CSV table of C-alpha atoms and ligand atoms in Angstrom, one decimal:
chain,number,residue,atom,x,y,z
A,1289,MET,CA,170.9,1.5,98.2
A,1290,GLN,CA,173.0,-0.4,95.7
A,1291,ALA,CA,170.6,-2.8,94.0
A,1292,LEU,CA,170.9,-5.5,91.4
A,1293,ILE,CA,167.8,-6.4,89.5
A,1294,LEU,CA,167.7,-10.0,88.0
A,1295,GLY,CA,165.3,-10.5,85.2
A,1296,ALA,CA,165.4,-6.8,84.5
A,1297,THR,CA,164.3,-7.3,80.9
A,1298,GLY,CA,161.1,-9.0,81.8
A,1299,ALA,CA,157.7,-7.4,82.2
A,1300,ILE,CA,157.9,-7.1,86.0
A,1301,GLY,CA,161.7,-6.4,86.0
A,1302,ARG,CA,161.3,-3.5,83.5
A,1303,THR,CA,158.7,-1.8,85.7
A,1304,VAL,CA,160.8,-2.3,88.9
A,1305,ALA,CA,163.9,-0.9,87.0
A,1306,ALA,CA,161.9,2.1,85.8
A,1307,GLU,CA,160.7,2.8,89.3
A,1308,LEU,CA,164.1,2.4,91.0
A,1309,ALA,CA,165.9,4.4,88.2
A,1310,ARG,CA,163.8,7.4,89.3
A,1311,SER,CA,164.3,6.8,93.1
A,1312,THR,CA,166.6,9.1,95.0
A,1313,GLU,CA,167.2,6.2,97.5
A,1314,VAL,CA,169.1,4.3,94.8
A,1315,GLU,CA,172.8,5.2,94.5
A,1316,ARG,CA,173.7,2.4,92.1
A,1317,LEU,CA,171.5,0.2,89.9
A,1318,TRP,CA,172.7,-2.9,88.0
A,1319,LEU,CA,170.3,-4.4,85.5
A,1320,ALA,CA,170.8,-8.1,84.7
A,1321,GLY,CA,169.2,-10.4,82.1
A,1322,ARG,CA,170.5,-12.9,79.5
A,1323,ASN,CA,169.8,-10.8,76.4
A,1324,GLN,CA,172.4,-8.0,75.8
A,1325,ALA,CA,170.3,-6.3,73.1
A,1326,ARG,CA,167.3,-6.1,75.4
A,1327,LEU,CA,169.4,-4.8,78.2
A,1328,GLU,CA,170.8,-2.1,76.0
A,1329,TRP,CA,167.3,-1.1,74.9
A,1330,LEU,CA,166.3,-0.9,78.5
A,1331,LEU,CA,169.3,1.3,79.4
A,1332,ASP,CA,168.4,3.5,76.5
A,1333,VAL,CA,164.8,3.9,77.6
A,1334,LEU,CA,165.8,4.6,81.2
A,1335,SER,CA,168.4,7.1,79.9
A,1336,GLY,CA,170.1,7.3,83.3
A,1337,ASP,CA,173.6,8.4,84.3
A,1338,PRO,CA,175.9,5.5,83.1
A,1339,SER,CA,177.9,5.8,86.3
A,1340,ARG,CA,174.7,5.1,88.3
A,1341,ILE,CA,172.9,2.6,86.0
A,1342,SER,CA,174.5,-0.2,84.0
A,1343,ALA,CA,173.6,-3.5,82.5
A,1344,HIS,CA,175.2,-7.0,82.8
A,1345,ALA,CA,174.2,-10.0,80.7
A,1346,PHE,CA,174.7,-13.5,82.3
A,1347,ASP,CA,172.7,-16.7,82.6
A,1348,LEU,CA,171.7,-17.3,86.2
A,1349,HIS,CA,171.9,-21.1,85.6
A,1350,ASP,CA,175.7,-20.7,85.2
A,1351,GLY,CA,176.4,-20.8,88.9
A,1352,ALA,CA,180.1,-20.0,88.7
A,1353,LEU,CA,179.5,-16.9,86.5
A,1354,ARG,CA,176.6,-15.8,88.6
A,1355,ASP,CA,178.6,-16.0,91.8
A,1356,ARG,CA,181.5,-14.1,90.2
A,1357,ARG,CA,179.2,-11.3,89.0
A,1358,PHE,CA,177.5,-11.1,92.5
A,1359,ARG,CA,181.0,-10.7,94.1
A,1360,GLU,CA,182.2,-8.2,91.6
A,1361,LEU,CA,179.1,-6.0,91.8
A,1362,SER,CA,178.7,-6.5,95.6
A,1363,PRO,CA,175.1,-5.1,95.8
A,1364,ASP,CA,173.4,-4.6,99.2
A,1365,LEU,CA,170.1,-5.7,97.7
A,1366,VAL,CA,169.3,-8.3,95.0
A,1367,ILE,CA,165.8,-8.0,93.6
A,1368,SER,CA,164.8,-11.0,91.5
A,1369,CYS,CA,162.2,-10.7,88.8
A,1370,ALA,CA,163.7,-13.7,86.9
A,1371,GLY,CA,161.4,-16.6,86.3
A,1372,PRO,CA,159.9,-19.1,86.2
A,1373,ALA,CA,161.4,-19.2,89.7
A,1374,ARG,CA,161.5,-22.9,90.6
A,1375,GLN,CA,165.1,-23.6,89.6
A,1376,LEU,CA,166.4,-20.1,90.2
A,1377,GLU,CA,165.1,-18.9,93.6
A,1378,LEU,CA,167.1,-21.0,96.1
A,1379,PRO,CA,170.5,-21.0,94.4
A,1380,CYS,CA,170.3,-17.3,93.5
A,1381,ALA,CA,169.0,-16.2,97.0
A,1382,ARG,CA,171.8,-18.3,98.6
A,1383,ALA,CA,174.4,-16.6,96.3
A,1384,ALA,CA,173.0,-13.2,97.3
A,1385,VAL,CA,173.3,-14.0,101.1
A,1386,GLU,CA,176.8,-15.2,100.6
A,1387,VAL,CA,177.9,-11.8,99.3
A,1388,GLY,CA,176.1,-10.1,102.1
A,1389,ALA,CA,173.1,-8.8,100.1
A,1390,SER,CA,169.5,-8.9,101.1
A,1391,TRP,CA,167.1,-10.7,98.8
A,1392,LEU,CA,163.7,-9.7,97.5
A,1393,SER,CA,161.8,-11.5,94.8
A,1394,SER,CA,158.6,-11.8,92.8
A,1395,ALA,CA,158.8,-15.6,93.0
A,1396,ASN,CA,155.4,-17.4,93.1
A,1397,ASP,CA,156.4,-21.0,92.9
A,1398,HIS,CA,155.2,-23.2,95.8
A,1399,VAL,CA,158.1,-25.7,95.5
A,1400,ALA,CA,160.7,-23.0,95.7
A,1401,ALA,CA,158.9,-21.4,98.6
A,1402,GLU,CA,159.3,-24.6,100.7
A,1403,SER,CA,163.1,-24.5,100.2
A,1404,ILE,CA,163.7,-20.9,101.2
A,1405,PRO,CA,163.5,-21.3,105.0
A,1406,ALA,CA,166.8,-23.2,104.8
A,1407,LEU,CA,168.5,-19.8,104.3
A,1408,ASP,CA,167.3,-18.4,107.6
A,1409,ALA,CA,170.5,-19.3,109.6
A,1410,PRO,CA,172.9,-18.0,106.9
A,1411,ALA,CA,170.9,-14.8,106.5
A,1412,VAL,CA,170.9,-14.1,110.2
A,1413,ALA,CA,174.6,-14.8,110.3
A,1414,ALA,CA,175.2,-12.4,107.4
A,1415,GLY,CA,172.8,-9.8,108.9
A,1416,VAL,CA,170.6,-9.7,105.8
A,1417,THR,CA,166.9,-10.2,105.1
A,1418,VAL,CA,165.4,-12.7,102.6
A,1419,VAL,CA,161.9,-12.0,101.4
A,1420,SER,CA,160.9,-14.5,98.7
A,1421,GLY,CA,157.6,-13.7,97.0
A,1422,CYS,CA,156.7,-10.1,97.5
A,1423,GLY,CA,154.6,-9.4,94.4
A,1424,LEU,CA,150.8,-9.8,94.1
A,1425,SER,CA,150.4,-13.4,95.2
A,1426,PRO,CA,152.3,-14.1,97.3
A,1427,GLY,CA,153.1,-10.6,98.5
A,1428,LEU,CA,150.1,-8.3,98.6
A,1429,THR,CA,147.9,-11.2,99.6
A,1430,ASN,CA,150.1,-11.9,102.7
A,1431,LEU,CA,149.9,-8.2,103.7
A,1432,LEU,CA,146.1,-8.1,103.2
A,1433,VAL,CA,145.7,-11.3,105.3
A,1434,ALA,CA,147.8,-9.8,108.1
A,1435,LEU,CA,145.9,-6.5,108.0
A,1436,ALA,CA,142.5,-8.4,108.2
A,1437,ALA,CA,143.9,-10.5,111.0
A,1438,GLN,CA,144.6,-7.4,113.1
A,1439,GLU,CA,140.8,-7.1,113.4
A,1440,LEU,CA,140.5,-10.6,114.9
A,1441,ASP,CA,141.5,-12.1,118.2
A,1442,GLU,CA,141.9,-15.5,116.6
A,1443,VAL,CA,142.4,-16.5,113.0
A,1444,GLU,CA,140.7,-19.8,112.0
A,1445,GLU,CA,140.3,-19.8,108.2
A,1446,ILE,CA,142.0,-18.0,105.3
A,1447,GLU,CA,140.9,-18.1,101.7
A,1448,VAL,CA,143.1,-16.4,99.1
A,1449,ALA,CA,141.9,-15.9,95.5
A,1450,THR,CA,143.6,-14.2,92.6
A,1451,THR,CA,142.6,-13.4,89.0
A,1452,ARG,CA,144.0,-11.8,85.9
A,1453,SER,CA,142.7,-11.0,82.5
A,1454,ALA,CA,144.3,-12.9,79.7
A,1455,ARG,CA,144.6,-9.5,78.0
A,1456,ASP,CA,146.3,-7.8,81.0
A,1457,PRO,CA,149.9,-7.6,79.7
A,1458,ALA,CA,152.4,-9.7,81.7
A,1459,GLY,CA,155.5,-11.7,80.8
A,1460,GLN,CA,155.9,-15.2,79.5
A,1461,ALA,CA,157.3,-16.4,82.8
A,1462,ALA,CA,154.1,-15.3,84.7
A,1463,LEU,CA,152.0,-17.3,82.3
A,1464,ALA,CA,154.3,-20.4,82.5
A,1465,GLN,CA,154.1,-20.1,86.3
A,1466,LEU,CA,150.3,-20.0,86.2
A,1467,LEU,CA,150.3,-23.2,84.2
A,1468,ILE,CA,152.7,-24.8,86.6
A,1469,GLY,CA,150.5,-23.8,89.6
A,1470,LEU,CA,147.5,-25.4,88.0
A,1471,SER,CA,149.2,-28.5,86.7
A,1472,GLY,CA,149.6,-30.6,89.9
A,1473,PRO,CA,147.7,-31.3,93.0
A,1474,ALA,CA,146.7,-28.1,94.9
A,1475,PRO,CA,148.0,-28.2,98.5
A,1476,SER,CA,145.5,-26.8,101.0
A,1477,ILE,CA,144.4,-27.1,104.6
A,1478,ALA,CA,141.0,-28.6,105.5
A,1479,ASP,CA,139.7,-29.5,109.0
A,1480,GLY,CA,143.2,-28.5,110.3
A,1481,ARG,CA,145.0,-31.0,108.1
A,1482,ARG,CA,147.2,-30.4,105.1
A,1483,ILE,CA,145.6,-32.1,102.0
A,1484,SER,CA,146.0,-32.1,98.3
A,1485,GLU,CA,143.1,-31.1,96.2
A,1486,PRO,CA,143.1,-32.8,92.7
A,1487,GLY,CA,144.1,-30.0,90.4
A,1488,PRO,CA,141.8,-27.3,88.8
A,1489,LYS,CA,138.6,-29.4,88.7
A,1490,ALA,CA,135.7,-27.9,90.8
A,1491,SER,CA,135.0,-24.2,90.2
A,1492,HIS,CA,134.2,-21.6,92.8
A,1493,LEU,CA,132.8,-18.1,92.0
A,1494,VAL,CA,134.7,-15.3,93.7
A,1495,TYR,CA,133.8,-11.6,93.7
A,1496,PHE,CA,136.8,-9.4,93.1
A,1497,PRO,CA,136.9,-5.6,93.5
A,1498,GLU,CA,135.4,-3.7,90.6
A,1499,PRO,CA,135.9,-3.4,87.6
A,1500,VAL,CA,136.7,-7.1,87.7
A,1501,GLY,CA,133.6,-8.5,89.5
A,1502,TRP,CA,132.7,-12.3,89.6
A,1503,VAL,CA,135.3,-14.8,88.3
A,1504,GLU,CA,135.2,-18.6,88.2
A,1505,THR,CA,138.3,-19.7,90.2
A,1506,PHE,CA,140.0,-23.1,90.7
A,1507,ALA,CA,142.3,-24.6,93.4
A,1508,GLY,CA,146.0,-24.2,92.5
A,1509,ALA,CA,149.4,-24.3,94.2
A,1510,SER,CA,150.9,-21.1,95.5
A,1511,PRO,CA,153.5,-20.2,98.2
A,1512,GLU,CA,150.9,-18.7,100.6
A,1513,ILE,CA,150.1,-22.3,101.7
A,1514,THR,CA,153.6,-22.4,103.2
A,1515,THR,CA,154.1,-18.8,104.4
A,1516,LEU,CA,150.7,-18.2,106.0
A,1517,VAL,CA,150.8,-21.5,107.9
A,1518,SER,CA,154.1,-20.6,109.5
A,1519,ARG,CA,152.5,-17.4,110.8
A,1520,TRP,CA,149.1,-19.0,111.7
A,1521,PRO,CA,149.9,-22.6,112.5
A,1522,GLY,CA,146.5,-23.6,113.9
A,1523,LEU,CA,144.4,-22.8,110.8
A,1524,ARG,CA,141.3,-25.0,110.2
A,1525,LEU,CA,141.1,-24.0,106.6
A,1526,LEU,CA,143.5,-22.5,104.0
A,1527,ARG,CA,142.9,-22.4,100.3
A,1528,TRP,CA,144.4,-20.6,97.3
A,1529,ARG,CA,142.4,-20.2,94.1
A,1530,VAL,CA,143.0,-18.6,90.7
A,1531,GLY,CA,141.0,-17.8,87.6
A,1532,LEU,CA,141.3,-15.9,84.4
A,1533,VAL,CA,138.7,-13.2,83.9
A,1534,GLU,CA,137.8,-14.7,80.5
A,1535,LYS,CA,136.2,-18.1,81.2
A,1536,PRO,CA,136.9,-19.7,77.8
A,1537,ALA,CA,140.6,-18.8,78.2
A,1538,MET,CA,140.6,-20.4,81.6
A,1539,ASP,CA,138.9,-23.5,80.3
A,1540,ALA,CA,141.7,-23.8,77.7
A,1541,LEU,CA,144.4,-23.3,80.3
A,1542,ARG,CA,142.9,-26.0,82.5
A,1543,LEU,CA,142.8,-28.4,79.6
A,1544,LEU,CA,146.5,-27.7,79.0
A,1545,ALA,CA,147.3,-27.9,82.7
A,1546,GLY,CA,145.7,-31.4,82.8
A,1547,GLY,CA,147.9,-32.7,80.0
A,1548,PRO,CA,151.2,-34.5,80.4
A,1549,TRP,CA,153.1,-31.6,78.8
A,1550,ALA,CA,152.1,-29.0,81.3
A,1551,THR,CA,155.0,-29.4,83.7
A,1552,ARG,CA,157.5,-29.2,80.8
A,1553,PHE,CA,155.9,-26.0,79.5
A,1554,ALA,CA,158.4,-23.8,81.4
A,1555,ASN,CA,161.2,-25.3,79.3
A,1556,TRP,CA,159.4,-24.9,75.9
A,1557,GLY,CA,161.1,-21.6,75.4
A,1558,PRO,CA,159.8,-18.1,74.6
A,1559,ALA,CA,158.2,-19.1,71.2
A,1560,ALA,CA,155.7,-21.5,72.8
A,1561,SER,CA,154.9,-19.2,75.7
A,1562,ARG,CA,154.4,-16.3,73.3
A,1563,ALA,CA,152.1,-18.5,71.1
A,1564,LEU,CA,150.0,-19.5,74.2
A,1565,GLN,CA,149.9,-15.9,75.4
A,1566,GLN,CA,148.6,-14.7,72.0
A,1567,ALA,CA,146.1,-17.5,71.8
A,1568,LEU,CA,144.7,-16.7,75.3
A,1569,SER,CA,144.5,-13.0,74.8
A,1570,ALA,CA,142.7,-13.5,71.5
A,1571,TRP,CA,139.5,-14.5,73.3
A,1572,PRO,CA,136.9,-11.8,73.4
A,1573,SER,CA,136.9,-10.2,76.8
A,1574,ALA,CA,134.1,-10.5,79.2
A,1575,GLY,CA,135.2,-7.3,80.9
A,1576,PRO,CA,138.1,-5.0,81.4
A,1577,ALA,CA,141.7,-6.2,81.3
A,1578,TRP,CA,142.6,-5.9,85.0
A,1579,SER,CA,144.0,-8.3,87.6
A,1580,ALA,CA,143.0,-8.6,91.3
A,1581,ALA,CA,143.2,-10.5,94.5
A,1582,ARG,CA,140.9,-11.1,97.4
A,1583,VAL,CA,141.4,-12.5,100.9
A,1584,ASP,CA,138.7,-13.7,103.3
A,1585,VAL,CA,139.9,-14.1,106.8
A,1586,ARG,CA,137.6,-15.7,109.4
A,1587,GLY,CA,138.0,-16.2,113.1
A,1588,GLN,CA,136.8,-14.8,116.5
A,1589,ALA,CA,136.6,-11.2,117.7
A,1590,ASP,CA,135.2,-10.3,121.2
A,1591,GLY,CA,134.0,-13.9,121.6
A,1592,ARG,CA,132.0,-13.9,118.3
A,1593,PRO,CA,132.6,-15.2,114.8
A,1594,ARG,CA,133.9,-12.5,112.5
A,1595,SER,CA,134.9,-12.4,108.9
A,1596,VAL,CA,137.1,-9.7,107.2
A,1597,SER,CA,137.4,-9.5,103.4
A,1598,LEU,CA,139.9,-7.3,101.6
A,1599,GLY,CA,140.8,-7.0,97.9
A,1600,VAL,CA,143.1,-5.2,95.6
A,1601,VAL,CA,142.8,-4.3,91.9
A,1602,ASP,CA,145.1,-2.9,89.2
A,1603,HIS,CA,147.2,-4.2,86.2
A,1604,LEU,CA,149.3,-7.2,87.0
A,1605,VAL,CA,152.7,-5.5,86.4
A,1606,ASN,CA,151.7,-2.7,88.9
A,1607,LEU,CA,150.3,-5.2,91.5
A,1608,THR,CA,153.6,-7.2,91.3
A,1609,ALA,CA,156.2,-4.4,90.8
A,1610,LEU,CA,155.0,-1.8,93.2
A,1611,PRO,CA,155.1,-4.1,96.3
A,1612,LEU,CA,158.7,-5.0,95.3
A,1613,VAL,CA,159.6,-1.3,95.0
A,1614,ALA,CA,158.0,-0.3,98.4
A,1615,ALA,CA,159.7,-3.4,100.0
A,1616,ALA,CA,163.1,-2.4,98.5
A,1617,SER,CA,162.8,1.0,100.1
A,1618,GLU,CA,162.0,-0.6,103.5
A,1619,LEU,CA,164.9,-2.9,103.3
A,1620,ALA,CA,167.2,-0.1,102.3
A,1621,ALA,CA,166.1,1.9,105.3
A,1622,GLY,CA,167.2,-1.1,107.5
A,1623,ARG,CA,163.7,-1.4,109.0
A,1624,THR,CA,163.6,-5.2,108.7
A,1625,GLU,CA,165.2,-7.9,110.9
A,1626,PRO,CA,167.8,-10.3,109.4
A,1627,GLY,CA,166.6,-13.8,108.4
A,1628,VAL,CA,164.0,-15.3,106.1
A,1629,ARG,CA,160.8,-13.3,106.4
A,1630,ALA,CA,157.5,-13.7,104.7
A,1631,PRO,CA,156.2,-10.3,103.5
A,1632,GLU,CA,153.8,-9.8,106.4
A,1633,ARG,CA,156.6,-10.5,108.9
A,1634,ALA,CA,159.2,-8.4,107.2
A,1635,PHE,CA,157.0,-5.3,106.8
A,1636,GLU,CA,154.3,-3.5,108.7
A,1637,PRO,CA,151.3,-4.4,106.5
A,1638,LYS,CA,149.3,-1.2,106.9
A,1639,SER,CA,152.2,1.2,106.1
A,1640,LEU,CA,153.4,-0.9,103.1
A,1641,LEU,CA,149.8,-1.1,101.7
A,1642,ALA,CA,149.3,2.6,102.3
A,1643,ARG,CA,152.4,3.3,100.3
A,1644,ILE,CA,151.3,1.1,97.4
A,1645,GLY,CA,147.8,2.6,97.6
A,1646,ARG,CA,149.3,6.1,97.2
A,1647,ARG,CA,150.7,4.9,93.8
A,1648,GLY,CA,147.1,4.4,92.6
A,1649,VAL,CA,146.6,0.6,93.4
A,1650,ARG,CA,143.0,0.3,94.7
A,1651,ILE,CA,142.7,-1.6,98.0
A,1652,ALA,CA,139.1,-2.2,99.0
A,1653,ARG,CA,137.1,-3.7,101.9
A,1654,LEU,CA,134.6,-6.2,100.5
A,1655,GLU,CA,131.4,-7.6,101.8
A,1656,PRO,CA,132.2,-11.0,103.4
A,1657,TYR,CA,130.4,-14.0,101.9
A,1658,LEU,CA,127.7,-15.4,104.0
A,1659,VAL,CA,129.0,-18.7,105.5
C,320,NAP,N1,154.0,-12.8,92.8
C,320,NAP,C1,153.2,-12.5,91.8
C,320,NAP,O1,152.0,-12.2,92.0
C,320,NAP,C2,153.7,-12.6,90.4
C,320,NAP,C3,153.0,-11.9,89.4
C,320,NAP,C4,153.6,-11.9,88.1
C,320,NAP,C5,154.8,-12.5,87.9
C,320,NAP,N2,155.4,-13.2,88.9
C,320,NAP,C6,156.7,-13.8,88.7
C,320,NAP,O2,157.7,-12.9,88.3
C,320,NAP,C7,158.6,-13.5,87.5
C,320,NAP,C8,158.8,-12.6,86.2
C,320,NAP,O3,157.6,-12.6,85.5
C,320,NAP,P1,157.5,-11.8,84.1
C,320,NAP,O4,156.0,-11.8,83.8
C,320,NAP,O5,158.2,-10.5,84.3
C,320,NAP,O6,158.2,-12.8,83.1
C,320,NAP,P2,159.1,-12.4,81.8
C,320,NAP,O7,158.6,-11.2,81.2
C,320,NAP,O8,159.1,-13.7,81.0
C,320,NAP,O9,160.6,-12.1,82.4
C,320,NAP,C9,161.4,-13.1,82.9
C,320,NAP,C10,162.8,-12.5,83.1
C,320,NAP,O10,163.6,-13.5,83.7
C,320,NAP,C11,164.8,-13.6,83.0
C,320,NAP,N3,165.4,-14.9,83.1
C,320,NAP,C12,164.8,-16.1,83.0
C,320,NAP,N4,165.6,-17.1,83.1
C,320,NAP,C13,166.9,-16.6,83.3
C,320,NAP,C14,168.2,-17.1,83.5
C,320,NAP,N5,168.4,-18.4,83.5
C,320,NAP,N6,169.2,-16.2,83.6
C,320,NAP,C15,169.0,-14.9,83.6
C,320,NAP,N7,167.7,-14.3,83.4
C,320,NAP,C16,166.7,-15.2,83.3
C,320,NAP,C17,164.4,-13.2,81.6
C,320,NAP,O11,165.6,-12.9,80.8
C,320,NAP,P3,165.6,-12.9,79.2
C,320,NAP,O12,165.1,-11.6,78.8
C,320,NAP,O13,167.0,-13.1,78.9
C,320,NAP,O14,164.7,-14.1,78.8
C,320,NAP,C18,163.5,-12.1,81.8
C,320,NAP,O15,164.2,-10.9,82.1
C,320,NAP,C19,158.2,-14.9,87.2
C,320,NAP,O16,158.8,-15.8,88.1
C,320,NAP,C20,156.7,-14.8,87.5
C,320,NAP,O17,156.1,-16.1,87.9
C,320,NAP,C21,154.9,-13.2,90.2
């Protein structure tokens, strides 16, 4: 594979770059970001053969320059870890399809997710695959839902919950995106109808795989509300919730998300994000600094109600980067159909999860809640 990583200097991008630099499946690896000094540091750390790994600094908001770079490099796969993804996902994915490259991203912005299906026809015509959102949530959560659904004859309700410790290292874009996801109404499905829950108000305790345990979660906006509905259109209930392991840090984030400044946070720049990150991580921890996700899928099996609950736990960078790396390998092997595909449609859930599990990410079957 000849892969171009966008946002390679970020927390997720660096991990993906380190994994792909070691992979024998990668013939050529281009690392892209805005900051030349950080790119050079990364090249130095990876210490790869310069004819195989090289760095390219450009701003993805400069459409003409981006398109020129894409044409010059001519990758067969573009992996985007650049974010926040709202303004970047659609134009960059379109530019990738236009040069005949497949697209894979860590995007977790619900507004961007709604725009991506517009690329289906161009992607089919170009014979490439677009998988937008293949990290933890969306990504692993979609695969877990699909795996749980294999045990049911009919899927009626899906609940997705995700959590991270404020002290689990991740990048500034991930924190900005969390705030964006909490700062507006939370789309969900109740009684078979799409509704908007009013932001992160009512809490709901969710049990995540150990060592995370119980965490207070709140309704937020995430792409699963779009992607899972397209796979299971008749759902009676679909909800996405998120919480920080440290309750006081989550309370502070909710306060910030409710203010008029929250949606502008992504444009505040690195200094503000860094300050917020430092403030949140300064809270004494209630537990270990891990991140996790849980899905509860309810429906019918053999004519009876049945509930299947699955979870995943590790550090956020692993939970996000390892699905991208496993997915890149599947795309390179040509095992995916062209077009826009949600992760659970692009890849066989069990084999992709098994591959990620072999890298040490813990995937667990959980006791369903009594409903
Ligand atoms: N699906 C999931 O579960 C999940 C989990 C975690 C994160 N994410 C998403 O993954 C993405 C990366 O998160 P992160 O924690 O790694 O953030 P990060 O450390 O802040 O990294 C962001 C990266 O994007 C690059 N970038 C931003 N705007 C750019 C632009 N206009 N042109 C070129 N490069 C640009 C940055 O380059 P510079 O170095 O030049 O600033 C940096 O390399 C975010 O969208 C985040 O929401 C998803």
